Short mmCIF file of C-alpha atoms in Angstrom, two decimals:
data_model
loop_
_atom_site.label_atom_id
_atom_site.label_comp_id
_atom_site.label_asym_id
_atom_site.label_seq_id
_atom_site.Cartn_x
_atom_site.Cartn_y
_atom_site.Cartn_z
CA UNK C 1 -9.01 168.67 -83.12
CA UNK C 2 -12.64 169.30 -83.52
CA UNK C 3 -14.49 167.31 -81.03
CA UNK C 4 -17.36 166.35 -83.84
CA UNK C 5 -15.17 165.37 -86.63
CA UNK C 6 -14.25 162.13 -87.41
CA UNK C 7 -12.16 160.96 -90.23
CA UNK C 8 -12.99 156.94 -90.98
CA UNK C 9 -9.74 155.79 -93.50
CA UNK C 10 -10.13 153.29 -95.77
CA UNK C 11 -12.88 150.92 -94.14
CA UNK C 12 -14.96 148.39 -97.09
CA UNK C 13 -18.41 150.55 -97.41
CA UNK C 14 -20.78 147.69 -96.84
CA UNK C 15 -18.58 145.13 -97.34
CA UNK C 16 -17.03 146.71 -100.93
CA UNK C 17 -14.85 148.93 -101.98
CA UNK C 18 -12.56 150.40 -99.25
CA UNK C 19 -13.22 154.39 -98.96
CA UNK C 20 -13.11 157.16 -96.65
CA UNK C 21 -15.74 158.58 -94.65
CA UNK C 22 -15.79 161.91 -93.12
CA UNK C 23 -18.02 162.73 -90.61
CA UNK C 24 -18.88 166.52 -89.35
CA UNK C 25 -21.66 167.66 -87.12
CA UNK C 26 -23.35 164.86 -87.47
CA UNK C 27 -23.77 164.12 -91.11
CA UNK C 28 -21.66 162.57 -93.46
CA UNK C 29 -19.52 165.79 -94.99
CA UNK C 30 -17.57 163.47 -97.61
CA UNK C 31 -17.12 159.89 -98.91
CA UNK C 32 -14.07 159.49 -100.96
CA UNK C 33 -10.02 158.28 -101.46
CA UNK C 34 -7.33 160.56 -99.66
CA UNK C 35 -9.56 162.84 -98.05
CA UNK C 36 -8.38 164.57 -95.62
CA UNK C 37 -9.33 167.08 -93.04
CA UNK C 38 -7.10 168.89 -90.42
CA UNK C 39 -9.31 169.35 -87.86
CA UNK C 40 -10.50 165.44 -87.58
CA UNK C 41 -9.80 162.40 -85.59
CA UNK C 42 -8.65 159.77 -87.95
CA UNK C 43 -10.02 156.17 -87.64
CA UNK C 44 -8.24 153.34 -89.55
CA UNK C 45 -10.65 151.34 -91.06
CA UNK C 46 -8.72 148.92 -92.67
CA UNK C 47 -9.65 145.64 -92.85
CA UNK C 48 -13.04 147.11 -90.99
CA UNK C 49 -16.36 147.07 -92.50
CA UNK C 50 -18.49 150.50 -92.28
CA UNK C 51 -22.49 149.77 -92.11
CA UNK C 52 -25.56 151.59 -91.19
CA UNK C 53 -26.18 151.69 -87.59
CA UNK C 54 -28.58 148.60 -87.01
CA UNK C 55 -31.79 149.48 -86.10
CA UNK C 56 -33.61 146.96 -83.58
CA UNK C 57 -37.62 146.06 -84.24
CA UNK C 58 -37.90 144.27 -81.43
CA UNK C 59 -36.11 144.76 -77.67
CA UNK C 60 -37.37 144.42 -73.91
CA UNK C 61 -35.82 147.11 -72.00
CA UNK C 62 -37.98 146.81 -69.14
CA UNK C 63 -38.23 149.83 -67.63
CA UNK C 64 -40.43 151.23 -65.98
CA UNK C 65 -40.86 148.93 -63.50
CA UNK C 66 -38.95 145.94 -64.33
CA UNK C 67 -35.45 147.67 -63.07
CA UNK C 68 -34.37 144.44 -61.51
CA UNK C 69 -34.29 142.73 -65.17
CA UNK C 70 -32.83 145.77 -67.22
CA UNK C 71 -33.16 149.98 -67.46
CA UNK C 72 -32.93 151.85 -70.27
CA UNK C 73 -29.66 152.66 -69.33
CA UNK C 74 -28.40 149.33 -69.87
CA UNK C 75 -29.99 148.37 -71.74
CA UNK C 76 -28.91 150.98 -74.86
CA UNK C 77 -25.63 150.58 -73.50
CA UNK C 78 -25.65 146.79 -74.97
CA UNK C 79 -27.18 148.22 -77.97
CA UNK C 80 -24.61 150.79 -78.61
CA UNK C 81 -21.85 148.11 -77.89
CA UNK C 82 -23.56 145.21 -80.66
CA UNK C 83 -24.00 147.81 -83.23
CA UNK C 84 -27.11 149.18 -82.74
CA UNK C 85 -27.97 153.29 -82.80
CA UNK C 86 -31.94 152.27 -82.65
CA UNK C 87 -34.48 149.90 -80.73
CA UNK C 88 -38.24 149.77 -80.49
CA UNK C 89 -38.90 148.90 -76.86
CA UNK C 90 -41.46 146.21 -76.60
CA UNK C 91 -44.55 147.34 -74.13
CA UNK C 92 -44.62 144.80 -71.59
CA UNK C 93 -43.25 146.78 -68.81
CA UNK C 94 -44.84 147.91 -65.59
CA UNK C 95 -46.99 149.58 -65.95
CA UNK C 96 -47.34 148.54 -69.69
CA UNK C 97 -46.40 151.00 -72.30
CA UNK C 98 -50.16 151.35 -73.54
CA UNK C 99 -50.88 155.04 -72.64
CA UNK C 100 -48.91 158.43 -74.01
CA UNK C 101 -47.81 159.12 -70.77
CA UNK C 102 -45.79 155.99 -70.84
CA UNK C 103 -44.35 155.83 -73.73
CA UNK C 104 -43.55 159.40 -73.74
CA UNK C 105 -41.42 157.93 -70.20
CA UNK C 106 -39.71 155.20 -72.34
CA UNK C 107 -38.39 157.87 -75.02
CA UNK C 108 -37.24 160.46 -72.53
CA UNK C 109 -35.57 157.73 -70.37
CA UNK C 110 -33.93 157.03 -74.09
CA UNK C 111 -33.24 160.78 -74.81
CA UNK C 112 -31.40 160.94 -71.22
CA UNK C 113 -29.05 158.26 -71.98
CA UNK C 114 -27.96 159.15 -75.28
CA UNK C 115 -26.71 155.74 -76.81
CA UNK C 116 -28.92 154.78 -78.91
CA UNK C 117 -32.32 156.42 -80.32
CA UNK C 118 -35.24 154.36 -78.57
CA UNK C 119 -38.56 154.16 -80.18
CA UNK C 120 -41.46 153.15 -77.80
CA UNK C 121 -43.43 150.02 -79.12
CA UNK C 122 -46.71 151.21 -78.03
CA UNK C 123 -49.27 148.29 -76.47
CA UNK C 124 -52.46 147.20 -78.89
CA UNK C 125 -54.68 146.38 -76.17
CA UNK C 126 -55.45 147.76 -72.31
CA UNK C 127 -52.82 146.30 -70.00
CA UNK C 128 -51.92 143.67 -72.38
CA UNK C 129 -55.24 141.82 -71.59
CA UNK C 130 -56.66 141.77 -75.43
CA UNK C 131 -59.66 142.63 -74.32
CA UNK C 132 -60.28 146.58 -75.47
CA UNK C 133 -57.78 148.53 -77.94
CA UNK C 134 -55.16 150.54 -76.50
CA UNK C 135 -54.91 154.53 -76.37
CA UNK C 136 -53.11 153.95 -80.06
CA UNK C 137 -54.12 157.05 -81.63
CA UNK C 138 -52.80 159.01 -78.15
CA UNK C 139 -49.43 157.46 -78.45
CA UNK C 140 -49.21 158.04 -82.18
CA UNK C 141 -49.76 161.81 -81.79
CA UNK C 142 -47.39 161.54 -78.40
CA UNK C 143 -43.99 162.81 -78.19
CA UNK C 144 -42.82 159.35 -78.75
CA UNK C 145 -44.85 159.29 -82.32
CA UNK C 146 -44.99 155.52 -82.21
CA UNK C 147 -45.63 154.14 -85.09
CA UNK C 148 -45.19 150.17 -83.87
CA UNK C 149 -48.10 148.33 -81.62
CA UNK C 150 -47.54 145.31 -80.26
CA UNK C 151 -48.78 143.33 -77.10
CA UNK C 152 -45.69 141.12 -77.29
CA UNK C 153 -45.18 138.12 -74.86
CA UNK C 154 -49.00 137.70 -75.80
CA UNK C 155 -51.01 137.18 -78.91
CA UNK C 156 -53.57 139.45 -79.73
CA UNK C 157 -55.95 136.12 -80.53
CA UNK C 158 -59.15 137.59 -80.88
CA UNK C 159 -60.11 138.10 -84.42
CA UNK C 160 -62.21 141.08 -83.89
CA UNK C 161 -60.07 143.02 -81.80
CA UNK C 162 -56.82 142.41 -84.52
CA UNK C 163 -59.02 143.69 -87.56
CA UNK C 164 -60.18 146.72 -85.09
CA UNK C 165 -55.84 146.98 -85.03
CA UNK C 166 -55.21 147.15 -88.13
CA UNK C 167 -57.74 149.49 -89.16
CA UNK C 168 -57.23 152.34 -86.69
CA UNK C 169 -53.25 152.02 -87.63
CA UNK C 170 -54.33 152.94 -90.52
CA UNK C 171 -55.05 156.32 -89.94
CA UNK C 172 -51.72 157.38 -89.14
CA UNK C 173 -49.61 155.07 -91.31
CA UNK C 174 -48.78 152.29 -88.50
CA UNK C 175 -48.14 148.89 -87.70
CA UNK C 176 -49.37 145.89 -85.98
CA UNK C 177 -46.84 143.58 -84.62
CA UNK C 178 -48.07 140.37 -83.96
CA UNK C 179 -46.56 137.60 -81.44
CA UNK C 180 -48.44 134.28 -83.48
CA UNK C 181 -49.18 132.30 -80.79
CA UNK C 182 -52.52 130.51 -80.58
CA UNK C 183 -53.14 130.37 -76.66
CA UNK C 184 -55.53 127.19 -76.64
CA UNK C 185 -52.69 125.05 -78.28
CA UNK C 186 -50.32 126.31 -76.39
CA UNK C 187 -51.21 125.63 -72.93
CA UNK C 188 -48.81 125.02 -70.77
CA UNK C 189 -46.28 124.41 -73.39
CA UNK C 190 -42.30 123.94 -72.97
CA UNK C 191 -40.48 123.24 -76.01
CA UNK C 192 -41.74 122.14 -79.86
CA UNK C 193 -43.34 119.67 -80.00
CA UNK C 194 -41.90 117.04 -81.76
CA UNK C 195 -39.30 114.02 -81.20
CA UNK C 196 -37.11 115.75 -78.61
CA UNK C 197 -40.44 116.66 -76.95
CA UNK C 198 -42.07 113.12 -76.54
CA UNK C 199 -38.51 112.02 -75.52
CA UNK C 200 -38.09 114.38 -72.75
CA UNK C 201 -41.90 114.27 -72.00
CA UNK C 202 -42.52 118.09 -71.60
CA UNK C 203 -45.89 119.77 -73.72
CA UNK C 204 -44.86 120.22 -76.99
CA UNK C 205 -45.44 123.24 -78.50
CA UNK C 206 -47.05 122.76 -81.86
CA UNK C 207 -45.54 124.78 -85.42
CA UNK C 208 -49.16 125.03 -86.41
CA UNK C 209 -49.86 127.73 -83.36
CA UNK C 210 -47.78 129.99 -84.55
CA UNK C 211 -48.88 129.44 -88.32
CA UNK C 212 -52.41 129.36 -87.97
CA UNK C 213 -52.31 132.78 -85.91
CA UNK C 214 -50.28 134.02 -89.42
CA UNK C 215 -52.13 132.92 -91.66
CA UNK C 216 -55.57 134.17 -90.18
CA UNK C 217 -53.92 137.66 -89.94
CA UNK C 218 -52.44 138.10 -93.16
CA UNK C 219 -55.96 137.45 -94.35
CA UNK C 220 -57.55 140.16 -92.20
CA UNK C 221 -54.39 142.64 -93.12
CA UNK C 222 -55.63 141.98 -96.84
CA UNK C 223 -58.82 142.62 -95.95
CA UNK C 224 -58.33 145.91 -94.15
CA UNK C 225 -55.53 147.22 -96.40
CA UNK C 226 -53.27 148.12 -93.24
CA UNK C 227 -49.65 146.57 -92.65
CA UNK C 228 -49.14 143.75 -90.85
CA UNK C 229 -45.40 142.78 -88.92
CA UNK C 230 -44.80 139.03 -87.44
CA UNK C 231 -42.80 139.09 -85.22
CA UNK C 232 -40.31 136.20 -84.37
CA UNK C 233 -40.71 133.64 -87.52
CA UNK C 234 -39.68 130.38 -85.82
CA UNK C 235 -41.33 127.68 -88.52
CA UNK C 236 -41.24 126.58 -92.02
CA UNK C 237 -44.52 126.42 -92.41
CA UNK C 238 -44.64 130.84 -91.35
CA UNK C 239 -41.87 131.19 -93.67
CA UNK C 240 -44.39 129.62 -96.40
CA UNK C 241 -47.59 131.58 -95.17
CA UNK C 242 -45.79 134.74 -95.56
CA UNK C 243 -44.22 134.03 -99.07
CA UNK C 244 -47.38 133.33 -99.80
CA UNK C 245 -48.90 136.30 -98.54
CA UNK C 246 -46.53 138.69 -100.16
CA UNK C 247 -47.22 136.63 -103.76
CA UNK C 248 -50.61 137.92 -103.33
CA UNK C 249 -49.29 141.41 -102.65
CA UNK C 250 -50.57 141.60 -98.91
CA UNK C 251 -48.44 144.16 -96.95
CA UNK C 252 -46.89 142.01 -94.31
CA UNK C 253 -43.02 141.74 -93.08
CA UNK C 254 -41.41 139.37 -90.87
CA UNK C 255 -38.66 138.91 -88.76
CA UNK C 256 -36.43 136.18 -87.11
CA UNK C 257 -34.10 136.32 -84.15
CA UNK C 258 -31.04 135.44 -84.25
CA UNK C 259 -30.88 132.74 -82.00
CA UNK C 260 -34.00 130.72 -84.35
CA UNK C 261 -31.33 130.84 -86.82
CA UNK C 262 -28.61 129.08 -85.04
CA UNK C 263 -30.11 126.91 -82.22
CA UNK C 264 -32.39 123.98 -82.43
CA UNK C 265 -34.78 121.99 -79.53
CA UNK C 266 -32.00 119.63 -79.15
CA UNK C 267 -30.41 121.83 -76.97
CA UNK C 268 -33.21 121.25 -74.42
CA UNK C 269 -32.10 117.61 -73.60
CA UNK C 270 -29.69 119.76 -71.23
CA UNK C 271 -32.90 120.94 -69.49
CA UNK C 272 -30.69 124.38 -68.80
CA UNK C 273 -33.30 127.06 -68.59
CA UNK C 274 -31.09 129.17 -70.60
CA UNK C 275 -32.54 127.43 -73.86
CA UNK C 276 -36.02 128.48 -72.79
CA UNK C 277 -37.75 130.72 -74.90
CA UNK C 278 -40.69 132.24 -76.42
CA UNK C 279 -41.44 130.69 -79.73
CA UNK C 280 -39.77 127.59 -78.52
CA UNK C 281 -36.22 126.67 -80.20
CA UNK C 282 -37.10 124.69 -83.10
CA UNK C 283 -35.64 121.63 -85.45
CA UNK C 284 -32.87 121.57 -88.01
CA UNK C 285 -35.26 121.90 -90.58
CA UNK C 286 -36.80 124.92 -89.63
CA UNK C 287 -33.76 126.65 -88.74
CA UNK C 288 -32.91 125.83 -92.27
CA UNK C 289 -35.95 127.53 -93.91
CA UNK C 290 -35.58 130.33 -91.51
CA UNK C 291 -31.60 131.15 -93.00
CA UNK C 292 -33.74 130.52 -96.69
CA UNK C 293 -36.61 132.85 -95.88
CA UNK C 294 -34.00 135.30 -94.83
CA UNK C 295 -31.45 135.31 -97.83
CA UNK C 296 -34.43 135.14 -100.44
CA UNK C 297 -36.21 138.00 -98.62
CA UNK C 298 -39.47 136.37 -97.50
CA UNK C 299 -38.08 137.09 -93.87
CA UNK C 300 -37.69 141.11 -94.35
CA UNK C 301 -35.62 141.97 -90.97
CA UNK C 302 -33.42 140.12 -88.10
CA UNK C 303 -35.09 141.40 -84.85
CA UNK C 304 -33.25 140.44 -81.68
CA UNK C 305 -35.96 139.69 -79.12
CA UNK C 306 -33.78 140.74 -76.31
CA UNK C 307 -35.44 139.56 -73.40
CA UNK C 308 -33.10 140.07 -70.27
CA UNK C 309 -34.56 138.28 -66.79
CA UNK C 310 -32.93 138.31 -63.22
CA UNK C 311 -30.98 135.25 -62.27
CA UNK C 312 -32.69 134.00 -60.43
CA UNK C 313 -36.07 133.27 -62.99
CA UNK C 314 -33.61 131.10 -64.80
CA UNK C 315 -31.36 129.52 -62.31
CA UNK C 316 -33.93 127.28 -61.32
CA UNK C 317 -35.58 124.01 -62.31
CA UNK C 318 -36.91 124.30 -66.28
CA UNK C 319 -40.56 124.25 -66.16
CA UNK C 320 -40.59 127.35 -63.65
CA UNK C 321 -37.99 129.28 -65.08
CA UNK C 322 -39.38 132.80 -67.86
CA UNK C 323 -38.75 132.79 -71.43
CA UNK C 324 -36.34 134.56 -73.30
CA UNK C 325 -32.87 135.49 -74.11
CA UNK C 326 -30.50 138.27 -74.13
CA UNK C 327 -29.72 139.27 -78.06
CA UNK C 328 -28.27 142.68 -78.50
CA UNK C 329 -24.38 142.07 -78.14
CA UNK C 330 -24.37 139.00 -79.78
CA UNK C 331 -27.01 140.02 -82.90
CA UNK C 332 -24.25 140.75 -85.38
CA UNK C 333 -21.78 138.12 -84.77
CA UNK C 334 -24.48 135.34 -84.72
CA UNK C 335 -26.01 137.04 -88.13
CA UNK C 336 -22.63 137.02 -89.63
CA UNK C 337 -21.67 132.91 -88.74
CA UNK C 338 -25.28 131.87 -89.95
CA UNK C 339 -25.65 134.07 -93.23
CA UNK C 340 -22.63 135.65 -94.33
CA UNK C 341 -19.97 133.01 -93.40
CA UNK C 342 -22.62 130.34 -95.01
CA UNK C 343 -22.27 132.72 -98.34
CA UNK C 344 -26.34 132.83 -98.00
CA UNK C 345 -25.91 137.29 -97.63
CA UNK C 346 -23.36 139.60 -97.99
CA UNK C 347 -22.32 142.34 -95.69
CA UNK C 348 -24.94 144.83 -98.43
CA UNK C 349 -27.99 142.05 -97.48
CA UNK C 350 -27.06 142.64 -93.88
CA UNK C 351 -27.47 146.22 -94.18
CA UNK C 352 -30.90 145.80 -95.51
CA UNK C 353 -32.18 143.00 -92.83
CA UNK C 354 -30.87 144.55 -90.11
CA UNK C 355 -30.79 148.91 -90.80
CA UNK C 356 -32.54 149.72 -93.80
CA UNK C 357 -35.79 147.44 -93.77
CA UNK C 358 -36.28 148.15 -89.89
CA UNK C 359 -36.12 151.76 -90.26
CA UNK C 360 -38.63 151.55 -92.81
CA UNK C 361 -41.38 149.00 -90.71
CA UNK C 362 -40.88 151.28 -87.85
CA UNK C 363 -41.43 154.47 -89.85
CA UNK C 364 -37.91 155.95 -87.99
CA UNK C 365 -37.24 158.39 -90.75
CA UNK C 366 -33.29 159.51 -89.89
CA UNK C 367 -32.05 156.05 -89.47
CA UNK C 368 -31.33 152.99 -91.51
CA UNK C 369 -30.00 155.26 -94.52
CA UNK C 370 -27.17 155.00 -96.79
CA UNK C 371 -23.77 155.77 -96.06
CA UNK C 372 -24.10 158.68 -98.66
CA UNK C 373 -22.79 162.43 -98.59
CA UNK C 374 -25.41 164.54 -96.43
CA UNK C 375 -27.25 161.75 -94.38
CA UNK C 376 -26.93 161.18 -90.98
CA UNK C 377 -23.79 159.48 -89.58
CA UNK C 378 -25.63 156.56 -87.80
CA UNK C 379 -22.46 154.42 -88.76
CA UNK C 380 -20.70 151.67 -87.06
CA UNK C 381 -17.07 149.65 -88.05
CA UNK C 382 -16.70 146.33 -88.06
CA UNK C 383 -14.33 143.75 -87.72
CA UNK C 384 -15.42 140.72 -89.42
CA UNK C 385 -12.04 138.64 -88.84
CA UNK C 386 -12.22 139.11 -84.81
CA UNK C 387 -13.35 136.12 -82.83
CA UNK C 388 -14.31 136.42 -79.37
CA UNK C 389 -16.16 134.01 -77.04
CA UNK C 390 -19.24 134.88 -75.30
CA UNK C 391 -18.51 135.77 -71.57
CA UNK C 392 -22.33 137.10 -70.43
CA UNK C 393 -21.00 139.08 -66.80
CA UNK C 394 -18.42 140.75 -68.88
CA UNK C 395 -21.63 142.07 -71.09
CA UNK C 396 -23.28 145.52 -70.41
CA UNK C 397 -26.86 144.11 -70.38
CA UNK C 398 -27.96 143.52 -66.97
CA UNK C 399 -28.96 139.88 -68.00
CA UNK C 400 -26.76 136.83 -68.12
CA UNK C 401 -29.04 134.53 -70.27
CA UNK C 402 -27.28 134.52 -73.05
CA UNK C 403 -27.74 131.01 -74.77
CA UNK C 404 -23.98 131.38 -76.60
CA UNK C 405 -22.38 131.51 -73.41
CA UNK C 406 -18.76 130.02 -73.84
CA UNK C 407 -19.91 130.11 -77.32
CA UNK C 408 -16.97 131.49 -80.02
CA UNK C 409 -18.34 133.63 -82.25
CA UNK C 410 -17.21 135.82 -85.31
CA UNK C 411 -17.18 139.63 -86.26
CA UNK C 412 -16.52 142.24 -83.48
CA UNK C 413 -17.80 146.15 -83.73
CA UNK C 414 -15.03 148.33 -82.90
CA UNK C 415 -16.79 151.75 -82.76
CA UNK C 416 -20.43 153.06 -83.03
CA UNK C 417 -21.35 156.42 -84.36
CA UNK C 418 -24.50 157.90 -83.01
CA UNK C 419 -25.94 160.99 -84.89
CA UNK C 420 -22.24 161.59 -85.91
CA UNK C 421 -20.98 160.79 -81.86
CA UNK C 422 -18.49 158.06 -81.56
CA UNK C 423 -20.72 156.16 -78.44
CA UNK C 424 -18.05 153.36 -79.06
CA UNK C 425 -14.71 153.14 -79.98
CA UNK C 426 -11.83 150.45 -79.92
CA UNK C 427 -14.66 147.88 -79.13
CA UNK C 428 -15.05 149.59 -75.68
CA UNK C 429 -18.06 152.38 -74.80
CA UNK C 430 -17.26 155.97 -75.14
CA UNK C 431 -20.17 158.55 -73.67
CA UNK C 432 -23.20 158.59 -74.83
CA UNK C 433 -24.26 161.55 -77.35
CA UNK C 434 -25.87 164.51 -75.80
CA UNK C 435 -29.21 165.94 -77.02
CA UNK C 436 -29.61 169.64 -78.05
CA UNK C 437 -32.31 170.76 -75.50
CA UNK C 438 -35.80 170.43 -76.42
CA UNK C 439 -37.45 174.02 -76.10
CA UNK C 440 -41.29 174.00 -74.94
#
């Protein structure tokens, strides 16, 4: 049998009718009934649903310098296994990903392990400091051709510097991705502020940080012209800033983790460190308006935030431990009990949130297309009756702060196909695909 030609039987093409997809050197050779092909591995694919590859706007891999947290390696290993065949690395590593010399690092490191395709997020300002632009133009004509700047973790606050952003993206057709986080009402926040807040007596965390940082940039994106991302919508007051914004025809997206879509501050009476995050886990209601923003498109992508941290920053008492959560092998299955099992998307609106609309704010022209005769075979199966409960040391991400732990969730992916290479199958990894060799 040929080693690069797969035969997919009868899987539901984006949740609809069940077809057959036939993949060969990469591409997709043939989309039909009773095809057939001697030479192929068969898949079954029934009762399996066939999607796009997901493509991530938003992951911490860490590397360089934060190998104690998560590598590349690992890091597109937990990719490959939720679904994923391409993430935008975030640029707060060590040293930070704001020269072309390190983000040309991050993409070879991504090249060399062959799971999924990684696009370097480069940094907007010097060391993360938001005090003088970046080397964006440098990274944009890199190896890496970024096309993503973000100083994530931090808010680029000034108001001068952010226009100065937006308009030197401009010149190459990039983005700005914004964490909205007002520093000076933030300080030394915990949680949102709200009821759970004043109960528990930790700093609240205020809705209108985030929202006034939004709504002051969407005004400067309209006055520049450039494009504007948000990342990590966690209000309803951001998901009405950016409806309004796109009413007036400003070019902003959005997007919105998975875990703001299932988890509220409530889960912070437990005071486990787990539930610790950057934006802060919100109420009921905003979760709500989140799901709504999504479904009615306001909310353009799902980005996963995964933010993997050693053990030991949080084991340990909740005011000391980091921020974040781990996101990539639990993405899909949270997506599916929030959205699709609510009847708020089908399987065809997941596509778009979480492959087509990425590809296309990240300007990462061979993924996120349709599963169509002649495009690339970024395609992954899956199983949308499975249930499985979240066991985080049985997960290939070097973190273990996964807020779902013991958590049952829905939808499983049994196989991955990257650039027509099966870098999953059966649920389990396979090898990684292996780049032709670059010629200087």
């Amino acid at each position: 049998m040929a080693e690069n030609t797969y035969l997919i039987r009868g899987a539901a093409i984006l949740g609809g009718e069940a077809q057959d997809l036939l993949i060969r050197d990469g591409v997709i050779a043939a989309r039909g009934t009773d095809l057939s092909d001697e030479g192929a591995t068969v898949i079954d694919g029934k009762g399996l649903v066939a999607l796009p590859g997901m493509v991530d706007v938003h992951t911490h891999l860490r590397e360089p310098g934060r190998e104690d947290a998560e590598t590349v390696e690992t890091g597109t290993r937990a990719a490959a296994l939720g679904g994923f065949t391409a993430v935008h690395a975030m640029a707060n590593s060590n040293p930070v990903a704001d020269t072309a010399g390190v983000v040309e690092q991050v993409h070879s490191l991504g090249r060399a392990s062959g799971w999924v395709d990684v696009r370097p997020v480069g940094a907007v300002t010097v060391g993360l400091a938001g005090e003088q632009l970046a080397e964006l133009g440098a990274m944009a004509d890199s190896r890496a051709q970024v096309r993503m700047f973000s100083d994530d973790g931090i808010c680029v606050h000034d108001p001068v510097l952010m226009r100065r952003a937006l308009e030197y993206v401009k010149a190459f057709d990039g983005v700005v991705a914004q964490h909205a986080q007002e520093p000076r009402l933030t300080a030394g926040a915990q949680m949102n502020e709200g009821t759970v807040s004043a109960v528990l007596g930790l700093t609240g965390w205020p809705a209108v940080a985030e929202e006034s940082i939004i709504a002051r940039d969407v005004l400067l994106t309209q006055h520049v012209g450039s494009r504007l991302h948000v990342c990590h919508v966690s209000t309803a007051g951001s998901v009405e800033i950016v409806r309004w914004a796109k009413a007036r025809g400003i070019n902003v997206t959005a997007e919105v983790t998975p875990h703001h879509l299932l988890l509220t501050d409530e889960l912070v009476r437990s005071y486990d460190p787990v539930y610790k995050v950057n934006p802060p886990l919100r109420t009921d209601a905003d979760v709500q308006a989140l799901r709504e923003g999504l479904a009615d498109g306001t909310i353009d992508v799902v980005g996963t935030d995964h933010a993997p941290h050693p053990s030991e920053h949080k084991e340990c008492e909740w005011a000391q431990a980091a921020m974040g959560m781990t996101g990539l092998e639990t993405a899909l299955s949270v997506v599916q009990e929030t959205m699709i099992e609510t009847g708020l998307m089908t399987w065809a609106d997941f596509a778009r949130v979480t492959s087509f609309t990425p590809a296309v704010i990240g300007r990462v022209a061979d993924q996120g297309r349709p599963l169509e005769v002649g495009e690339p075979a970024n395609v992954i199966l899956v199983d949308p009756a499975a249930r499985w409960t979240v066991d985080p040391h049985k997960m290939a991400t070097m973190g273990r702060n996964s807020p779902f732990k013991g958590k049952e969730l829905p939808g499983s992916v049994v196989a991955t196909f990257f650039k027509g290479h099966p870098t999953v199958l059966d649920g389990r990894l396979n090898t990684p695909y292996q780049h032709p060799a670059v010629s200087n």
